[in-house]
């Protein structure tokens, strides 16, 4: 089938189907047949050839078709032995006949599949009136609007305009299009007509506009939701927003507002119709970006101790190039602070004229005056964030110039300096909320009983370390300066309050003697060693103390370490070289977007709770956290630029897309699309990927677009986003350059779905996992401590844990069964299910065969007379699903309370666990193992309680979706609408905690 011409109407689809195309016909037992399918010219039958059947039998009457399903969503597809080898995006099924038989087909591309699905759905809708509808659509609202645009230019009513005017008009309507491409399209059209001259007629203008400004993938989407297949009315748009985009509290007024905002034609605005152009405008707007706008403002609890947050941190902030020969400049501080950085570094040395200077010691970097840096910090400290700023001082100055430093900081920063002494009564640092507008000094500090002290150079003296390692290799380097002892003045010491720099020795020593206000810095190499060999200790250490990790001094090119390597251990201050773009800075910038770009991100609960088991290097699921499945479909790209550093090969690119997952080792993965050759303007990818995310709170998704036919540089653009900030549904991803600038009009069009999402997510993102039979069901296991009294408590938790798992998974299985009968995958939500089956519940005269009684909490389906067996099966499966939802809602609270009670009872032993274990005869390794098992069990109990609580919340949401969809489709039994049931929520409100819900941690 020729698909070079863009599909921009139902007529295009029908014409392509009449020409026919080769499709694979799938049968059970792994049998696949290559057949040529075509639509009869009279549009009454779908035929295929060759076939062993009589030609009159190798066809399906269009009027017998009940529905057209996309994807592999029939029993034949699910049971076919080679289903895994079939692309979800190329598969579709024609459901026909009174027994709902299926003709299961696979196209050679997703584009061809979309043409057949769209055309067949159009035929089903209009039947024998299809020809009339196709003819009337030729003079539709869109054509009228484009013609009007032409007439506004053709002021003299000549019926023609200049090529230049035509090109400019189309470019104004679609700014992403290149002028050269529009000109070429007109010239090709003129050449095909053997026309000379450069003037453009109205018909030519309309044709070129349709060709260049119609995105087929958006047209196919519009047809799915349009009741007339040409535009979306307010109800169509409401259905799209609720069922697909997960937006709640939508009414016709809001739909109308969107139409008025994005519909370009006056007729559409007046009638409340959204054309393909208005729909495209809406989908490419910031309203449909992938980033959840709720995260554009501070949205996390900012009242936790400072050590409970990741902090956006800069290394060698003063450098704007490499750290060996690069220049130092105050613009480094301006850039970092404007980007939301909350920890900057000042490497201070004695300077001329008694003025301290900043540079990397023992290197050839240039110098800047300390005073000017403090001036800039004062000006920009709270430009991007009101939360505390940490100044990491590496002090190498004499006493005399230390006093000058103090004078400058006191005079310039004044009351912004936080100098309150830490309280011995407290055990944790103050919160970012308490420290708003304050600047903290991180540096060495004198002990309380002396006025001056000698001490070794700090462990953060990176310049000296670099000199020691490289001095012998480079004759231009200054002579190696040995580590020295230095004097610290009392005035400078007094500016240090809750960020006192101390040298790290080992974890067990720190657990016993380190004060909560003391901060240790770790060289990247040492931190990596601890992250790999002592991951558990590192996580526990960071629950209470701040840890700063800085890049290895061997990174003389100022390259960056991977911050995820240290975030996974809970390290709060991972210092990055902001001047060096690339993957690592993309991760850092993307990560700190999730809390209003305020520079602070609350760490996952499993990293904050005193008693919790978490292994940073796990390659499996995390105890107490339910894995989630991320489904991403890369649909298309728009306006990709040529790679910046690419050599001379013309403007054509051959793009492909990588989807990367960054997080704990168990989550790290990547997949790529095929390459689309010679199309950077509007490449269609249509490829779907699935990723399992074991710790969503620490995961990030990165989209990277590359050129497969490059010279010198392959990078086109990227976008990095925290998993928790993803919006589901159809979304545009705005691409950024290597240095973080937005690439004008360049984007990816994707579909995002998240299933089996529980534990703090948003209900419209949460769905269900695959079914597990009870016999093969895995239950969370508790470990034996070999401490009898404690083991007895945990033994009592086994039964409620099993009950909780059964309630959740019985519900999941029942819902998945219902989804399958509806012809949808597990990615779908129940609102989509109800919309999918609603046409089947209508008789020939559009009277309901099945209605939903909504008068009670649990909606029931009622048969209205005799119905086909296939509908009875749906009703039976629906009833089983409702029973499982009811069982979960009515039993969840009691099971939840039992689990919480066991957790509380176990926590009674926490404080004295060591002594109890010793009395039981446990020594050293066995005692340590018992403590670890205790932590594991508490984590499991809390996790199981949380999963059950959120499963109940999800179930309530499911019932609301059923209720609302039934009303929207007119399937509710008259007079039974329950007005107390609200529409499904777009975001998960905080679940009220009972006063006795505290778990004792």
CSV table of C-alpha atoms in Angstrom, one decimal, residues 305-617:
chain,number,residue,atom,x,y,z
A,305,UNK,CA,15.4,17.4,58.9
A,306,UNK,CA,17.9,18.7,56.3
A,307,UNK,CA,19.6,15.3,56.1
A,308,UNK,CA,16.4,13.8,54.7
A,309,UNK,CA,16.8,15.7,51.4
A,310,UNK,CA,18.9,15.5,48.3
A,311,UNK,CA,20.5,18.9,47.8
A,312,UNK,CA,21.4,20.4,44.4
A,313,UNK,CA,25.2,20.9,44.7
A,314,UNK,CA,28.0,22.4,42.7
A,315,UNK,CA,31.7,21.5,42.6
A,316,UNK,CA,34.4,24.1,41.9
A,317,UNK,CA,31.6,26.6,41.3
A,318,UNK,CA,34.0,29.3,40.3
A,319,UNK,CA,35.3,27.4,37.2
A,320,UNK,CA,33.7,27.8,33.8
A,321,UNK,CA,35.9,25.3,32.0
A,322,UNK,CA,38.2,22.5,33.2
A,323,UNK,CA,39.7,22.3,36.7
A,324,UNK,CA,43.3,22.3,35.8
A,325,UNK,CA,43.9,25.2,33.4
A,326,UNK,CA,40.4,26.7,33.1
A,327,UNK,CA,39.4,30.3,34.0
A,328,UNK,CA,37.7,31.2,37.2
A,329,UNK,CA,34.8,33.6,36.9
A,330,UNK,CA,31.9,34.9,39.0
A,331,UNK,CA,29.5,33.8,36.2
A,332,UNK,CA,30.0,30.3,37.5
A,333,UNK,CA,28.1,31.2,40.7
A,334,UNK,CA,25.5,33.2,38.8
A,335,UNK,CA,24.8,30.2,36.5
A,336,UNK,CA,24.6,27.6,39.4
A,337,UNK,CA,22.4,29.8,41.6
A,338,UNK,CA,20.0,30.6,38.8
A,339,UNK,CA,19.7,26.8,38.1
A,340,UNK,CA,18.5,26.2,41.7
A,341,UNK,CA,21.9,25.0,43.1
A,342,UNK,CA,21.8,25.1,47.0
A,343,UNK,CA,25.4,24.2,47.8
A,344,UNK,CA,28.3,26.1,46.2
A,345,UNK,CA,32.1,25.8,46.7
A,346,UNK,CA,34.6,28.5,47.6
A,347,UNK,CA,38.3,27.4,47.5
A,348,UNK,CA,39.9,30.4,49.3
A,349,UNK,CA,43.6,31.3,49.3
A,350,UNK,CA,45.7,34.3,50.4
A,351,UNK,CA,45.7,36.9,47.7
A,352,UNK,CA,47.5,40.2,47.0
A,353,UNK,CA,46.7,43.4,48.9
A,354,UNK,CA,45.3,41.4,51.8
A,355,UNK,CA,42.3,40.3,49.7
A,356,UNK,CA,41.6,36.6,49.7
A,357,UNK,CA,41.1,35.0,46.3
A,358,UNK,CA,39.3,31.9,45.0
A,359,UNK,CA,40.8,29.3,42.6
A,360,UNK,CA,41.8,25.7,42.6
A,361,UNK,CA,45.1,25.5,44.5
A,362,UNK,CA,48.2,23.9,43.0
A,363,UNK,CA,46.8,24.3,39.5
A,364,UNK,CA,46.9,26.8,36.7
A,365,UNK,CA,43.3,28.1,37.0
A,366,UNK,CA,42.9,31.8,37.2
A,367,UNK,CA,41.8,33.7,40.4
A,368,UNK,CA,38.8,35.8,41.4
A,369,UNK,CA,38.5,38.1,44.4
A,370,UNK,CA,36.7,36.5,47.4
A,371,UNK,CA,34.7,39.7,48.1
A,372,UNK,CA,33.3,39.9,44.6
A,373,UNK,CA,32.1,36.3,44.9
A,374,UNK,CA,30.3,37.0,48.2
A,375,UNK,CA,28.7,40.1,46.5
A,376,UNK,CA,27.3,37.8,43.8
A,377,UNK,CA,26.2,35.2,46.3
A,378,UNK,CA,24.3,37.9,48.2
A,379,UNK,CA,22.6,39.0,45.1
A,380,UNK,CA,21.6,35.6,43.6
A,381,UNK,CA,21.5,33.4,46.7
A,382,UNK,CA,17.7,33.2,46.7
A,383,UNK,CA,17.0,34.1,43.1
A,384,UNK,CA,15.7,30.6,42.2
A,385,UNK,CA,14.9,29.2,45.7
A,386,UNK,CA,14.1,30.5,49.2
A,387,UNK,CA,15.5,27.5,50.9
A,388,UNK,CA,18.9,27.5,52.6
A,389,UNK,CA,22.2,27.9,50.7
A,390,UNK,CA,25.3,26.1,51.9
A,391,UNK,CA,28.7,27.7,51.3
A,392,UNK,CA,31.4,25.0,51.3
A,393,UNK,CA,34.5,26.8,52.3
A,394,UNK,CA,37.9,25.3,51.6
A,395,UNK,CA,40.0,27.5,53.7
A,396,UNK,CA,43.7,27.8,52.9
A,397,UNK,CA,44.2,31.4,54.2
A,398,UNK,CA,46.4,32.8,56.8
A,399,UNK,CA,44.8,34.1,60.1
A,400,UNK,CA,45.1,37.6,58.7
A,401,UNK,CA,43.2,37.0,55.6
A,402,UNK,CA,40.7,34.7,57.4
A,403,UNK,CA,39.7,37.7,59.3
A,404,UNK,CA,39.2,39.6,56.1
A,405,UNK,CA,36.9,36.8,54.9
A,406,UNK,CA,34.9,37.1,58.0
A,407,UNK,CA,34.5,40.8,57.6
A,408,UNK,CA,33.3,40.5,54.0
A,409,UNK,CA,30.8,37.8,54.9
A,410,UNK,CA,29.4,39.6,57.9
A,411,UNK,CA,29.2,42.9,56.1
A,412,UNK,CA,27.7,41.7,52.8
A,413,UNK,CA,25.6,38.7,53.9
A,414,UNK,CA,24.6,40.1,57.3
A,415,UNK,CA,21.5,38.5,58.8
A,416,UNK,CA,21.3,35.9,56.1
A,417,UNK,CA,24.2,34.0,57.8
A,418,UNK,CA,22.9,31.3,60.0
A,419,UNK,CA,25.1,31.1,63.1
A,420,UNK,CA,22.8,29.6,65.7
A,421,UNK,CA,24.6,27.0,67.7
A,422,UNK,CA,23.2,23.4,67.5
A,423,UNK,CA,21.2,22.2,70.5
A,424,UNK,CA,22.5,19.2,72.4
A,425,UNK,CA,18.8,18.4,73.1
A,426,UNK,CA,18.1,17.9,69.4
A,427,UNK,CA,19.2,14.8,67.4
A,428,UNK,CA,18.5,16.0,63.9
A,429,UNK,CA,19.3,19.1,61.8
A,430,UNK,CA,16.7,21.8,61.3
A,431,UNK,CA,14.4,21.6,58.3
A,432,UNK,CA,14.7,23.6,55.0
A,433,UNK,CA,11.5,25.3,56.0
A,434,UNK,CA,13.0,26.6,59.3
A,435,UNK,CA,16.2,27.7,57.4
A,436,UNK,CA,14.4,29.6,54.7
A,437,UNK,CA,16.4,32.6,53.5
A,438,UNK,CA,19.5,31.5,55.4
A,439,UNK,CA,23.1,30.9,54.3
A,440,UNK,CA,25.0,28.1,56.1
A,441,UNK,CA,28.8,27.9,56.2
A,442,UNK,CA,30.3,24.4,55.9
A,443,UNK,CA,33.9,24.5,57.1
A,444,UNK,CA,36.3,23.4,59.9
A,445,UNK,CA,35.4,24.6,63.4
A,446,UNK,CA,37.3,25.0,66.6
A,447,UNK,CA,36.5,23.0,69.6
A,448,UNK,CA,34.5,25.0,72.2
A,449,UNK,CA,37.4,25.3,74.7
A,450,UNK,CA,40.1,26.9,72.5
A,451,UNK,CA,40.6,30.2,70.6
A,452,UNK,CA,42.9,28.8,67.9
A,453,UNK,CA,44.1,25.5,66.7
A,454,UNK,CA,46.5,23.8,64.4
A,455,UNK,CA,45.1,21.1,62.1
A,456,UNK,CA,45.8,19.2,59.0
A,457,UNK,CA,44.6,20.3,55.6
A,458,UNK,CA,41.0,19.1,55.1
A,459,UNK,CA,40.2,16.0,53.2
A,460,UNK,CA,38.5,18.3,50.6
A,461,UNK,CA,41.8,19.9,49.6
A,462,UNK,CA,41.3,18.6,46.0
A,463,UNK,CA,44.0,20.8,44.4
A,464,UNK,CA,46.7,19.4,46.6
A,465,UNK,CA,45.6,15.8,45.9
A,466,UNK,CA,45.6,16.5,42.2
A,467,UNK,CA,49.0,18.0,42.4
A,468,UNK,CA,50.4,15.0,44.3
A,469,UNK,CA,49.0,12.6,41.7
A,470,UNK,CA,50.0,14.6,38.6
A,471,UNK,CA,52.9,16.8,39.5
A,472,UNK,CA,55.4,14.3,38.2
A,473,UNK,CA,53.6,14.0,34.9
A,474,UNK,CA,53.4,17.6,33.9
A,475,UNK,CA,56.4,19.9,34.0
A,476,UNK,CA,54.2,23.0,33.9
A,477,UNK,CA,52.6,22.2,37.2
A,478,UNK,CA,53.9,24.0,40.3
A,479,UNK,CA,56.1,22.0,42.5
A,480,UNK,CA,54.2,19.6,44.7
A,481,UNK,CA,53.1,21.3,47.9
A,482,UNK,CA,53.0,18.9,50.8
A,483,UNK,CA,50.0,18.8,53.1
A,484,UNK,CA,50.4,21.5,55.8
A,485,UNK,CA,49.0,22.4,59.1
A,486,UNK,CA,47.1,25.7,59.4
A,487,UNK,CA,45.8,28.1,62.0
A,488,UNK,CA,42.0,28.7,62.2
A,489,UNK,CA,40.8,32.0,63.6
A,490,UNK,CA,38.0,32.0,66.2
A,491,UNK,CA,35.9,34.6,64.2
A,492,UNK,CA,35.7,32.3,61.2
A,493,UNK,CA,35.0,29.3,63.4
A,494,UNK,CA,32.0,31.1,64.9
A,495,UNK,CA,30.3,31.4,61.5
A,496,UNK,CA,30.1,27.6,61.3
A,497,UNK,CA,27.0,26.3,63.1
A,498,UNK,CA,25.3,23.1,61.8
A,499,UNK,CA,27.7,22.2,59.0
A,500,UNK,CA,30.9,21.5,60.7
A,501,UNK,CA,33.4,19.7,58.5
A,502,UNK,CA,34.9,16.6,60.1
A,503,UNK,CA,37.1,13.8,58.7
A,504,UNK,CA,35.3,10.5,58.2
A,505,UNK,CA,36.9,7.4,59.8
A,506,UNK,CA,34.5,4.5,59.6
A,507,UNK,CA,30.8,3.9,59.9
A,508,UNK,CA,30.8,2.2,63.3
A,509,UNK,CA,32.8,5.0,64.8
A,510,UNK,CA,30.5,7.6,63.2
A,511,UNK,CA,27.4,5.9,64.5
A,512,UNK,CA,28.8,6.2,68.0
A,513,UNK,CA,30.6,9.6,68.2
A,514,UNK,CA,29.6,11.8,65.2
A,515,UNK,CA,27.3,14.7,66.1
A,516,UNK,CA,24.3,15.4,63.9
A,517,UNK,CA,25.6,18.8,62.9
A,518,UNK,CA,28.9,17.4,61.6
A,519,UNK,CA,29.4,16.8,57.9
A,520,UNK,CA,31.9,14.5,56.2
A,521,UNK,CA,33.1,14.8,52.6
A,522,UNK,CA,33.9,11.8,50.5
A,523,UNK,CA,36.1,11.7,47.4
A,524,UNK,CA,34.2,10.0,44.6
A,525,UNK,CA,36.6,7.0,44.6
A,526,UNK,CA,36.1,6.4,48.4
A,527,UNK,CA,32.4,7.0,48.2
A,528,UNK,CA,32.2,4.5,45.3
A,529,UNK,CA,34.0,1.9,47.5
A,530,UNK,CA,31.6,2.4,50.3
A,531,UNK,CA,28.6,2.4,47.9
A,532,UNK,CA,29.7,-1.0,46.6
A,533,UNK,CA,31.1,-2.7,49.7
A,534,UNK,CA,29.1,-1.0,52.6
A,535,UNK,CA,25.9,0.0,50.9
A,536,UNK,CA,23.7,-0.7,53.9
A,537,UNK,CA,25.9,1.2,56.3
A,538,UNK,CA,26.1,4.1,53.9
A,539,UNK,CA,22.3,4.3,53.6
A,540,UNK,CA,21.9,4.2,57.4
A,541,UNK,CA,24.7,6.7,57.9
A,542,UNK,CA,22.9,9.2,55.6
A,543,UNK,CA,19.6,8.8,57.5
A,544,UNK,CA,21.1,11.1,60.2
A,545,UNK,CA,24.2,12.8,58.8
A,546,UNK,CA,24.9,15.0,55.8
A,547,UNK,CA,27.4,13.5,53.4
A,548,UNK,CA,29.1,15.4,50.6
A,549,UNK,CA,30.6,13.6,47.6
A,550,UNK,CA,33.0,15.5,45.3
A,551,UNK,CA,34.4,14.3,41.9
A,552,UNK,CA,37.8,12.7,41.8
A,553,UNK,CA,40.7,15.2,41.3
A,554,UNK,CA,41.8,13.0,38.4
A,555,UNK,CA,38.8,14.4,36.5
A,556,UNK,CA,41.0,17.3,35.2
A,557,UNK,CA,38.7,17.8,32.3
A,558,UNK,CA,35.9,18.6,34.9
A,559,UNK,CA,33.9,15.6,33.7
A,560,UNK,CA,31.1,14.5,36.0
A,561,UNK,CA,30.4,11.4,38.0
A,562,UNK,CA,27.0,9.7,37.9
A,563,UNK,CA,25.0,11.2,40.8
A,564,UNK,CA,22.7,8.2,40.8
A,565,UNK,CA,25.6,6.1,42.1
A,566,UNK,CA,25.5,8.1,45.3
A,567,UNK,CA,21.8,9.1,45.5
A,568,UNK,CA,21.0,5.4,45.7
A,569,UNK,CA,23.0,5.4,49.0
A,570,UNK,CA,21.2,8.5,50.3
A,571,UNK,CA,24.1,10.9,49.9
A,572,UNK,CA,22.6,14.3,50.0
A,573,UNK,CA,25.3,16.6,48.6
A,574,UNK,CA,26.6,15.2,45.4
A,575,UNK,CA,28.7,18.0,43.9
A,576,UNK,CA,28.6,18.4,40.1
A,577,UNK,CA,30.6,20.3,37.7
A,578,UNK,CA,27.9,22.6,36.4
A,579,UNK,CA,30.1,23.9,33.6
A,580,UNK,CA,30.3,20.4,31.9
A,581,UNK,CA,27.2,19.4,30.0
A,582,UNK,CA,26.2,15.8,29.2
A,583,UNK,CA,24.3,12.8,30.5
A,584,UNK,CA,25.4,13.3,34.2
A,585,UNK,CA,24.3,17.0,34.3
A,586,UNK,CA,21.1,16.0,32.5
A,587,UNK,CA,20.3,13.6,35.3
A,588,UNK,CA,21.1,16.3,37.9
A,589,UNK,CA,19.1,19.0,36.3
A,590,UNK,CA,16.2,16.7,35.6
A,591,UNK,CA,16.2,15.3,39.1
A,592,UNK,CA,15.9,18.6,40.9
A,593,UNK,CA,13.0,19.8,38.7
A,594,UNK,CA,10.6,17.6,40.6
A,595,UNK,CA,10.1,19.9,43.6
A,596,UNK,CA,9.7,23.3,42.0
A,597,UNK,CA,13.4,23.4,41.2
A,598,UNK,CA,13.9,24.6,44.7
A,599,UNK,CA,17.2,22.7,45.1
A,600,UNK,CA,15.8,20.2,47.7
A,601,UNK,CA,14.2,16.8,46.9
A,602,UNK,CA,12.8,14.7,49.7
A,603,UNK,CA,14.5,11.3,49.7
A,604,UNK,CA,12.4,8.1,49.5
A,605,UNK,CA,10.8,7.0,52.8
A,606,UNK,CA,12.8,3.8,52.8
A,607,UNK,CA,15.9,6.0,53.0
A,608,UNK,CA,14.6,8.1,55.9
A,609,UNK,CA,12.9,5.8,58.3
A,610,UNK,CA,15.0,4.7,61.2
A,611,UNK,CA,14.0,1.1,60.9
A,612,UNK,CA,13.9,0.1,57.2
A,613,UNK,CA,15.8,-2.4,55.1
A,614,UNK,CA,17.2,-1.1,51.8
A,615,UNK,CA,20.1,-2.4,49.8
A,616,UNK,CA,21.3,0.3,47.3
A,617,UNK,CA,22.8,-2.3,45.0
